[in-house]
Short mmCIF file of C-alpha atoms in Angstrom, two decimals:
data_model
loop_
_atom_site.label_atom_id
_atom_site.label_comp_id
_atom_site.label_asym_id
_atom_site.label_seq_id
_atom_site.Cartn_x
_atom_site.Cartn_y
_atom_site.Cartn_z
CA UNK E 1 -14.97 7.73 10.87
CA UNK E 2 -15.51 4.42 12.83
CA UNK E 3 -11.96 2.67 13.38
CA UNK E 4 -10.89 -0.81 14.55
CA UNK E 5 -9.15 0.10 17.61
CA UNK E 6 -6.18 -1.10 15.98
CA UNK E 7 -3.57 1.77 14.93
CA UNK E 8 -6.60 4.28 14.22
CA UNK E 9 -7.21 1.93 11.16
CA UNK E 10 -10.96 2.46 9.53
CA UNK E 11 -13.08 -0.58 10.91
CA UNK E 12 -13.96 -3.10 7.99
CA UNK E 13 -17.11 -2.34 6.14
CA UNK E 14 -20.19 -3.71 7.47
CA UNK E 15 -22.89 -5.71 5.62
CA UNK E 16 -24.79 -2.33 4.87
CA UNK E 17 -21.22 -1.09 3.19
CA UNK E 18 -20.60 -4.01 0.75
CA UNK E 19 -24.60 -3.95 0.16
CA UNK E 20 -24.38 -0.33 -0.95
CA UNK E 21 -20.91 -0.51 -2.79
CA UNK E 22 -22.31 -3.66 -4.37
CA UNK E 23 -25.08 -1.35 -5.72
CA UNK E 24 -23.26 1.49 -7.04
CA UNK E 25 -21.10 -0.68 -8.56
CA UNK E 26 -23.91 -2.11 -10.64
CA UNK E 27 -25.28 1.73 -10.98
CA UNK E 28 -23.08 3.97 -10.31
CA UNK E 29 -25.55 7.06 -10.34
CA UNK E 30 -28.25 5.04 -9.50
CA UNK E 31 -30.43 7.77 -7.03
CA UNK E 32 -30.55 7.17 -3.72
CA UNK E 33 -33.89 6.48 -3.27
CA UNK E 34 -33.96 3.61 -5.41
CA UNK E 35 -30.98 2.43 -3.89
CA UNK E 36 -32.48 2.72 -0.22
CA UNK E 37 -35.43 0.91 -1.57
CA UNK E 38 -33.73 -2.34 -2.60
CA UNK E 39 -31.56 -2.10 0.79
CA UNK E 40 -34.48 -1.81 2.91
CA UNK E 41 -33.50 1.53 4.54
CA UNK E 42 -34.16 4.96 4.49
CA UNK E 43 -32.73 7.31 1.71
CA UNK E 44 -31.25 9.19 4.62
CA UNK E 45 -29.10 6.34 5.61
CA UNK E 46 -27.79 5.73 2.00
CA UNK E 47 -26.79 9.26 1.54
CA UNK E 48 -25.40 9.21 4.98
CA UNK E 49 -23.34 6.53 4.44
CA UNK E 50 -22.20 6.96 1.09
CA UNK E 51 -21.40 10.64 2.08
CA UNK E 52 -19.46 9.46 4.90
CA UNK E 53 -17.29 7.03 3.05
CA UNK E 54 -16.89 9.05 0.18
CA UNK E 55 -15.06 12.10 2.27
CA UNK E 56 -13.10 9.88 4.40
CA UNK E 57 -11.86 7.75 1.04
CA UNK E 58 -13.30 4.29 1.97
CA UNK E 59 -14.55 4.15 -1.42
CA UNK E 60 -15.67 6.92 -4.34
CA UNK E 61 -17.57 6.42 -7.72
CA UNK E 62 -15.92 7.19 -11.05
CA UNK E 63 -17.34 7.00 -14.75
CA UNK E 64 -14.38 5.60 -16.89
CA UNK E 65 -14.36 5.09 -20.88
CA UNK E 66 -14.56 1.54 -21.90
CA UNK E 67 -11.40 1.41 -24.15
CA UNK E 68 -12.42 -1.10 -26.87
CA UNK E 69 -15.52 0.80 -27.61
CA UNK E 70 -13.32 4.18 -28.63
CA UNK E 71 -10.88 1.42 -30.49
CA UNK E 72 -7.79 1.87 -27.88
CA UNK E 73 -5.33 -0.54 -27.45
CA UNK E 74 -4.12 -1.92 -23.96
CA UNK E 75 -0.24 -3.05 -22.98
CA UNK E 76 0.47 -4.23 -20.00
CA UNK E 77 4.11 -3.28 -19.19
CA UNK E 78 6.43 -4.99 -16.95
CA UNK E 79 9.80 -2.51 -16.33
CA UNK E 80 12.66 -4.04 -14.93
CA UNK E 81 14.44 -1.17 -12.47
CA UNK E 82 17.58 -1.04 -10.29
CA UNK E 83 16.47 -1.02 -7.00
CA UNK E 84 17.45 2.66 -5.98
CA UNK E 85 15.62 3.79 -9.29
CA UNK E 86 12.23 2.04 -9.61
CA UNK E 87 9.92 4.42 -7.11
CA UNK E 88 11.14 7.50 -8.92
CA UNK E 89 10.65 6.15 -12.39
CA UNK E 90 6.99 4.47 -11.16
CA UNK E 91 6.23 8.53 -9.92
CA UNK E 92 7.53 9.96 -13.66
CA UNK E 93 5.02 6.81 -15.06
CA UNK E 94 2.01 7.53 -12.90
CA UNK E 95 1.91 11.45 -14.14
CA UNK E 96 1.63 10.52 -18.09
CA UNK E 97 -1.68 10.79 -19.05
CA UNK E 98 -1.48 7.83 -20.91
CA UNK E 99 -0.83 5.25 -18.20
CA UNK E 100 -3.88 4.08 -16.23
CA UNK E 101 -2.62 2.13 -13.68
CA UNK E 102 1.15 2.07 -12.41
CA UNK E 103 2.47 0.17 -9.23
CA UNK E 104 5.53 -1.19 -7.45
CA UNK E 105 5.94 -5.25 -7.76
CA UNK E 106 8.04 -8.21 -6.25
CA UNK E 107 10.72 -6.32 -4.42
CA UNK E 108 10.61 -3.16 -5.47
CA UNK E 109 12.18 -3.71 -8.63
CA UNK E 110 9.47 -3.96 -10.91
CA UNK E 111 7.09 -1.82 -12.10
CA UNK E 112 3.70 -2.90 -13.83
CA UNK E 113 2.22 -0.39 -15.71
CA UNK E 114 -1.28 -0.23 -17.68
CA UNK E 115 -0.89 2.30 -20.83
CA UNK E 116 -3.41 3.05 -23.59
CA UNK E 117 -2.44 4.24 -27.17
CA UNK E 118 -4.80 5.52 -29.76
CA UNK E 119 -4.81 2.35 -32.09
CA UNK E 120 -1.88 -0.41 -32.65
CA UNK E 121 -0.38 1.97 -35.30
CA UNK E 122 0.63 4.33 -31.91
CA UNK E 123 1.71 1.82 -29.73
CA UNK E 124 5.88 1.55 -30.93
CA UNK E 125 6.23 5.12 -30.42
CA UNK E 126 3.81 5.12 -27.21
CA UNK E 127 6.29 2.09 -25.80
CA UNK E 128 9.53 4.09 -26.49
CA UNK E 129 8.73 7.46 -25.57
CA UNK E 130 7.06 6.66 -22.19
CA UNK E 131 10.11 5.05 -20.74
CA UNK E 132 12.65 7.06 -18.75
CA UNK E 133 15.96 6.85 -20.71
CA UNK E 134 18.04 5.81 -18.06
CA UNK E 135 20.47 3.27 -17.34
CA UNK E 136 18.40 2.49 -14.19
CA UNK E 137 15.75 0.38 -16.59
CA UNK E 138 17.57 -2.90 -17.18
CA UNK E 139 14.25 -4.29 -19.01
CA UNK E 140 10.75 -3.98 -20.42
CA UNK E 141 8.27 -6.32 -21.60
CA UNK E 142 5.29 -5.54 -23.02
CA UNK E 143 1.80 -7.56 -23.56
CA UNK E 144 -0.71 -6.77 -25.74
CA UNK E 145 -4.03 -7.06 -24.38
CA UNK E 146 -6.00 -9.33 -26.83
CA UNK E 147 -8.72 -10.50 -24.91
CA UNK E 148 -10.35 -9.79 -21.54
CA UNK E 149 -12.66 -12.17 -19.81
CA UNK E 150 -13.42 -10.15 -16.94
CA UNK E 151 -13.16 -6.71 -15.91
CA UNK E 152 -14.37 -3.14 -16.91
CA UNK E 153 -17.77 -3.06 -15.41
CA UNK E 154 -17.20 -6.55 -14.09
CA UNK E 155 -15.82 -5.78 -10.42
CA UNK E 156 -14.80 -8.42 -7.20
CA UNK E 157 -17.95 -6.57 -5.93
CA UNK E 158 -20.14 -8.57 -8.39
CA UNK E 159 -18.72 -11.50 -7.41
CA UNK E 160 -19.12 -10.93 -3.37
CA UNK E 161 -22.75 -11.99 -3.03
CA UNK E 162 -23.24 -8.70 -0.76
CA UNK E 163 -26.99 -8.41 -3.19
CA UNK E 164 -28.91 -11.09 -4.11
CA UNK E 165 -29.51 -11.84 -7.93
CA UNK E 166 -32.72 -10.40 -7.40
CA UNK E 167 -31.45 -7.30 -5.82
CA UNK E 168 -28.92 -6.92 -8.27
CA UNK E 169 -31.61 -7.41 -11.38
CA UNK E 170 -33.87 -4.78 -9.71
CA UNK E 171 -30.56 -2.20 -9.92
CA UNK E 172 -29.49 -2.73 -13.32
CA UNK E 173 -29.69 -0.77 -16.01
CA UNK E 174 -30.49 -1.51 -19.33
CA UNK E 175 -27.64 -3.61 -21.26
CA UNK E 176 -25.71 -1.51 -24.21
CA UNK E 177 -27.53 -1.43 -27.66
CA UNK E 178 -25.51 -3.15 -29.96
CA UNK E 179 -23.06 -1.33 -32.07
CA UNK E 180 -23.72 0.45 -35.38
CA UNK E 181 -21.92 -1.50 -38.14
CA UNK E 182 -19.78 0.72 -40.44
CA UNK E 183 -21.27 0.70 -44.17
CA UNK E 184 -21.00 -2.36 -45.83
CA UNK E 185 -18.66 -0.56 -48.73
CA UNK E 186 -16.08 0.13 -45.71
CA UNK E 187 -15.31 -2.82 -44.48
CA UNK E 188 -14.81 -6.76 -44.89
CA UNK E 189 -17.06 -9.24 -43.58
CA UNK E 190 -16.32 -10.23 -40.05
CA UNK E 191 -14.42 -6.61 -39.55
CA UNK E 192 -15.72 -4.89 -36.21
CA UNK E 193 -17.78 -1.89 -35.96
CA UNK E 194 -16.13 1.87 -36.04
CA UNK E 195 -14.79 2.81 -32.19
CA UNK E 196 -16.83 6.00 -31.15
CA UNK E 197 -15.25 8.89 -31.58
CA UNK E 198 -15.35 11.53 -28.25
CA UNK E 199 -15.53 15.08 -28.76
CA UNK E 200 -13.17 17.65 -26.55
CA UNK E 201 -16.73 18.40 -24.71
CA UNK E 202 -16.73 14.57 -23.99
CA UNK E 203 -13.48 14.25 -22.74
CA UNK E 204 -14.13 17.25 -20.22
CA UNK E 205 -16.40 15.08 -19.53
CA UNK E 206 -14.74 11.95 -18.41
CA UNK E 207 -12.45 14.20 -16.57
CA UNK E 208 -14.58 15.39 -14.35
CA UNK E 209 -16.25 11.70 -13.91
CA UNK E 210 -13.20 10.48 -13.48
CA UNK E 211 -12.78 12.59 -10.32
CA UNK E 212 -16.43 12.28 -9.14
CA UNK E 213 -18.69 9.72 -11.13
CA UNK E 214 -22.15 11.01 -9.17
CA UNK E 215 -20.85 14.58 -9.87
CA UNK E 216 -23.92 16.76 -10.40
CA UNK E 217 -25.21 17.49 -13.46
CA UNK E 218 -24.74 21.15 -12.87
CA UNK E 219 -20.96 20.23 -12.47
CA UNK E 220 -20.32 18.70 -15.85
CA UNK E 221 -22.74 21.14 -17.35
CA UNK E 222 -20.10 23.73 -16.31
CA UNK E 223 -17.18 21.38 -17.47
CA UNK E 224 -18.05 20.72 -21.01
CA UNK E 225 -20.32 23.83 -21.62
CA UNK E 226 -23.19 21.75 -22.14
CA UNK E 227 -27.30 22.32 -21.01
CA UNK E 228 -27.66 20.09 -17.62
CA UNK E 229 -30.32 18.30 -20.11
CA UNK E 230 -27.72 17.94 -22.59
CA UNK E 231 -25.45 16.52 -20.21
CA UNK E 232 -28.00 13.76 -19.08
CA UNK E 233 -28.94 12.85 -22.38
CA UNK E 234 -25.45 12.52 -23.09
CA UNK E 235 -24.07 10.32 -20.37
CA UNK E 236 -27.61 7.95 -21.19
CA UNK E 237 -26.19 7.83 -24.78
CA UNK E 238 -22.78 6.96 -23.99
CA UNK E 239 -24.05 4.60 -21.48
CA UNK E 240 -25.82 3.08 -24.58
CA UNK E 241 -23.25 2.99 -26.70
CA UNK E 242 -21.37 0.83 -24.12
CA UNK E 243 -18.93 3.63 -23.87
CA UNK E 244 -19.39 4.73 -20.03
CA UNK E 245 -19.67 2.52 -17.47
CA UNK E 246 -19.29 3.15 -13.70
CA UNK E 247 -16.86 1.74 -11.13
CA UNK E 248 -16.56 1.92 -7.68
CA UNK E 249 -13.17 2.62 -6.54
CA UNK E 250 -12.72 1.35 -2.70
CA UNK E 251 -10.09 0.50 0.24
CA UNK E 252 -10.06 -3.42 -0.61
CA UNK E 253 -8.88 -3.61 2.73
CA UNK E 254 -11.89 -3.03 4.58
CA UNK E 255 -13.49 -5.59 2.43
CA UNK E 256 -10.81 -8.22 3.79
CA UNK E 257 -8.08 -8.43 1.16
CA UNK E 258 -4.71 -8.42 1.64
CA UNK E 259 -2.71 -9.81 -0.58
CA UNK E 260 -2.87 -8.61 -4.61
CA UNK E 261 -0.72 -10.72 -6.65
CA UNK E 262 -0.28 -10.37 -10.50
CA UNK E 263 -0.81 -13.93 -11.80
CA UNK E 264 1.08 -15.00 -15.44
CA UNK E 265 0.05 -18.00 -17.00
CA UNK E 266 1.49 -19.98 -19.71
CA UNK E 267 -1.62 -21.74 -21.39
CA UNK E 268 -1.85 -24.10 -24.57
CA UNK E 269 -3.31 -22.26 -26.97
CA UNK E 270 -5.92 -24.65 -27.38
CA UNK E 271 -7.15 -24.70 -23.85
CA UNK E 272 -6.41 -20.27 -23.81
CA UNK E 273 -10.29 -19.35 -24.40
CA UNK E 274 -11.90 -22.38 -21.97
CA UNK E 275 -8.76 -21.63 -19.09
CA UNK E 276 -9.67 -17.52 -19.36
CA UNK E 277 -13.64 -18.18 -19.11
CA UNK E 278 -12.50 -20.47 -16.49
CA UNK E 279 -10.08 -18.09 -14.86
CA UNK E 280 -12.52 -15.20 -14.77
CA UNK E 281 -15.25 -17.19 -12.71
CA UNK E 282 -12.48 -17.61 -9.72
CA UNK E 283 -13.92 -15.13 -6.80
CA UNK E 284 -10.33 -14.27 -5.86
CA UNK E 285 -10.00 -13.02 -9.65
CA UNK E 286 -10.23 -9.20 -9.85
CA UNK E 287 -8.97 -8.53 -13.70
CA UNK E 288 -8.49 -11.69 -16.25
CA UNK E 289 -7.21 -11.11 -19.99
CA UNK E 290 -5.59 -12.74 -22.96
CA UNK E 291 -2.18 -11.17 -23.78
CA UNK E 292 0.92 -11.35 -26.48
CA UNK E 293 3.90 -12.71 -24.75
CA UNK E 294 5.26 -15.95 -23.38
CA UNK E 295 2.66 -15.71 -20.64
CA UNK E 296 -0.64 -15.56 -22.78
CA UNK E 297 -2.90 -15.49 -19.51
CA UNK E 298 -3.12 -12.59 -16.77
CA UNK E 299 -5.11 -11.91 -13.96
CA UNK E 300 -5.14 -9.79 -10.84
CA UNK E 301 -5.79 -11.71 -7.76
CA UNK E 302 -7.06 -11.03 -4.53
CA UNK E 303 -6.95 -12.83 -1.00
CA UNK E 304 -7.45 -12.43 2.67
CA UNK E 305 -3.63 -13.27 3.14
CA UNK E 306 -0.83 -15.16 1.93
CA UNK E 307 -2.02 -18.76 3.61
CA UNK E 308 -5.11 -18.36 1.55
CA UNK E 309 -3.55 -17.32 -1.55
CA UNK E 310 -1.05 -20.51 -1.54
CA UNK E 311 -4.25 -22.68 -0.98
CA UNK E 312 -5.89 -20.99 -3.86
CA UNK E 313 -3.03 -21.36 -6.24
CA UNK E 314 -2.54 -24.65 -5.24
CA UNK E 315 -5.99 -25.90 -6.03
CA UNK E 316 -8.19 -23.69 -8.20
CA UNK E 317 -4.54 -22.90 -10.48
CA UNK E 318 -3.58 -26.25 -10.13
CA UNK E 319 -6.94 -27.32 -11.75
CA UNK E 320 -6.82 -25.31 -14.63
CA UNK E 321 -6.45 -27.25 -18.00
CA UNK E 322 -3.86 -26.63 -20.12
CA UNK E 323 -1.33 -24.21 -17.69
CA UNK E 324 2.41 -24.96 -18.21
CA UNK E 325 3.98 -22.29 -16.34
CA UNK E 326 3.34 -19.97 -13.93
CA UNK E 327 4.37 -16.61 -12.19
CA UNK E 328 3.53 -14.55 -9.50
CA UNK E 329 4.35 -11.05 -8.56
CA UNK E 330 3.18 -9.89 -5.50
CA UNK E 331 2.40 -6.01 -5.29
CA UNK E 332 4.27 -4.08 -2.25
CA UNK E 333 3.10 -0.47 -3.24
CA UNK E 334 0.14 0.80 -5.81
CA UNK E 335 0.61 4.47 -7.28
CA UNK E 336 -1.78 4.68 -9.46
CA UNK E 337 -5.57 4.12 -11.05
CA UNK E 338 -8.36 1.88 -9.76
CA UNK E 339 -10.63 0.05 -11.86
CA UNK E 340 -9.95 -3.22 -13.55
CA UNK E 341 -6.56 -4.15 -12.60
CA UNK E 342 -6.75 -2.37 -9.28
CA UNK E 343 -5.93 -4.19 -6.31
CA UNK E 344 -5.46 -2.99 -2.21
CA UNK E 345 -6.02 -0.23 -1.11
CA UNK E 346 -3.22 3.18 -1.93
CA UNK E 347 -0.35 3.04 -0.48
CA UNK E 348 0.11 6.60 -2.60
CA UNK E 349 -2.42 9.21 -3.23
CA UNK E 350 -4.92 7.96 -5.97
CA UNK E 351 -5.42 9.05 -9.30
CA UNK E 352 -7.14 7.96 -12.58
CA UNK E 353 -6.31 7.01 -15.68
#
């Protein structure tokens, strides 16, 4: 792999890179051909270059459940840890299967962890059995994610400008159907449609997507027991159903971050909806949601380095209607899960949610 000269470090992706990440973040198993076409290069050179990045771990594609659609609920988790205590307690967090995204904050004693439950009715027991009981944990608080304004398929890729609108348009794929309304004897007015519900063939599936989201379709065919036919009709229909979507998971470094700083906001609740839609247009915002708590506002945030990020809370924060407080957390070491609230590059082997 090319490097920098500088320590054997990879050399910063090139336009062609972010063009082609930028792509397969918008379609994930978008074929190369129609990928090469848009670029204006050969399909050789796409598969060349994807195939080169994708062994040496510049960046991979995954397919990842949307968690709303299947009716999950999010917390993010802040754990308070003696100093001596928190990397072993992040490692014991990172291997649940219910955590999707677990790293070390601040000074190494805090850890912020992403964890899913099944519905709201799961999440007291999900909160107090996932914890280490130690004396090492001096505190936990958890947020309820209400509301997210950007994320999921939504990626700091979209908001680089390596594709052009028209570029971008020409890769897209169709937006999800709307959902199916449950029967109007099941529910009240205004009540939200019924989550999907994934069978154990479907959750082979996202395993195996989860480690490889352009995995061939005679791979998951042989993970879920499924036709390859079946299998393509099925990730279309998930697709659909707004279920699937793809992400690209990549070394921000090479695309000139670093600094990742967890950003919590104390907004009136008045000004919480305009400050998020607000919040989520910011191009150094990776992740942006609505959450229970004293801080009602997060985000993940991404800059070049620490100058920049002072000058960006100090003018596009600073702007922001309605903000009484604010705190930073800046992340020293990530252990696990890309994707929405993912940040630089591993400082630990990856893994998925």
């Amino acid at each position: 792999m090319k490097t920098d000269g500088t320590a054997g470090r990879p050399a910063p992706f090139d336009d062609l890179d972010r063009r082609l990440i930028h792509a397969l973040q918008i379609d994930g198993r978008a074929p190369f051909s129609r990928i090469a076409e848009v670029l204006g290069v050969s399909d050789q050179t796409v598969a060349r270059r994807y195939t080169r990045h994708r062994g040496s771990g510049a960046f991979r594609v995954l397919g990842l459940a949307e968690p709303r659609a299947l009716g999950e609920v999010e917390w993010l988790v802040r754990v308070e840890c003696a100093p001596d205590a928190a990397l072993p307690i992040a490692e014991a967090l990172a291997r649940r299967p219910d955590t999707s995204w677990v790293s070390l904050m601040s000074g190494g004693t805090e850890i912020a962890v992403v964890c899913r439950s099944a519905s709201s009715e799961h999440s007291d027991a999900l909160l107090l059995q996932k914890l280490p009981r130690t004396p090492s944990v001096v505190g936990v608080a958890a947020h309820c994610l209400l509301h997210e304004f950007y994320g999921g398929p939504q990626s700091m890729v979209s908001k680089s400008g390596a594709l052009t609108a028209e570029e971008a348009a020409r890769l897209s794929p169709p937006a999800p159907r709307p959902p199916s309304p449950k029967p109007a004897t099941s529910f009240a007015p205004g009540e939200p449609p019924s989550p999907v519900v994934l069978s154990d063939a479907d959750r082979r599936l996202f395993e195996a997507l989860g480690r490889d989201g352009r995995a061939p379709l005679a791979e998951l065919a042989a993970a879920t027991g499924w036709s390859p036919t079946t299998v393509r009709r099925r990730l279309e229909a998930l697709r659909a159903d707004g279920v699937l979507y793809y992400d690209v998971d990549y070394d921000l470094r090479l695309f000139g971050y670093g600094v990742m700083v967890a950003l919590w906001l104390s907004v009136a609740p008045a000004e919480l909806a305009a400050t998020g839609a607000a919040l989520a247009e910011h191009p150094e915002v990776a992740f942006a949601g609505a959450t229970t708590g004293a801080h009602n506002l997060f985000a993940s945030v991404l800059c070049r380095d620490t100058s920049a990020l002072y000058t960006y809370l100090t003018t596009r924060i600073a702007a922001l209607p309605g903000v009484r407080t604010m705190e930073t957390a800046p992340r020293i070491r990530h252990l696990k899960g890309p994707g929405p609230y993912a940040a630089l590059g591993p400082a630990a082997p990856r893994s998925r949610r």
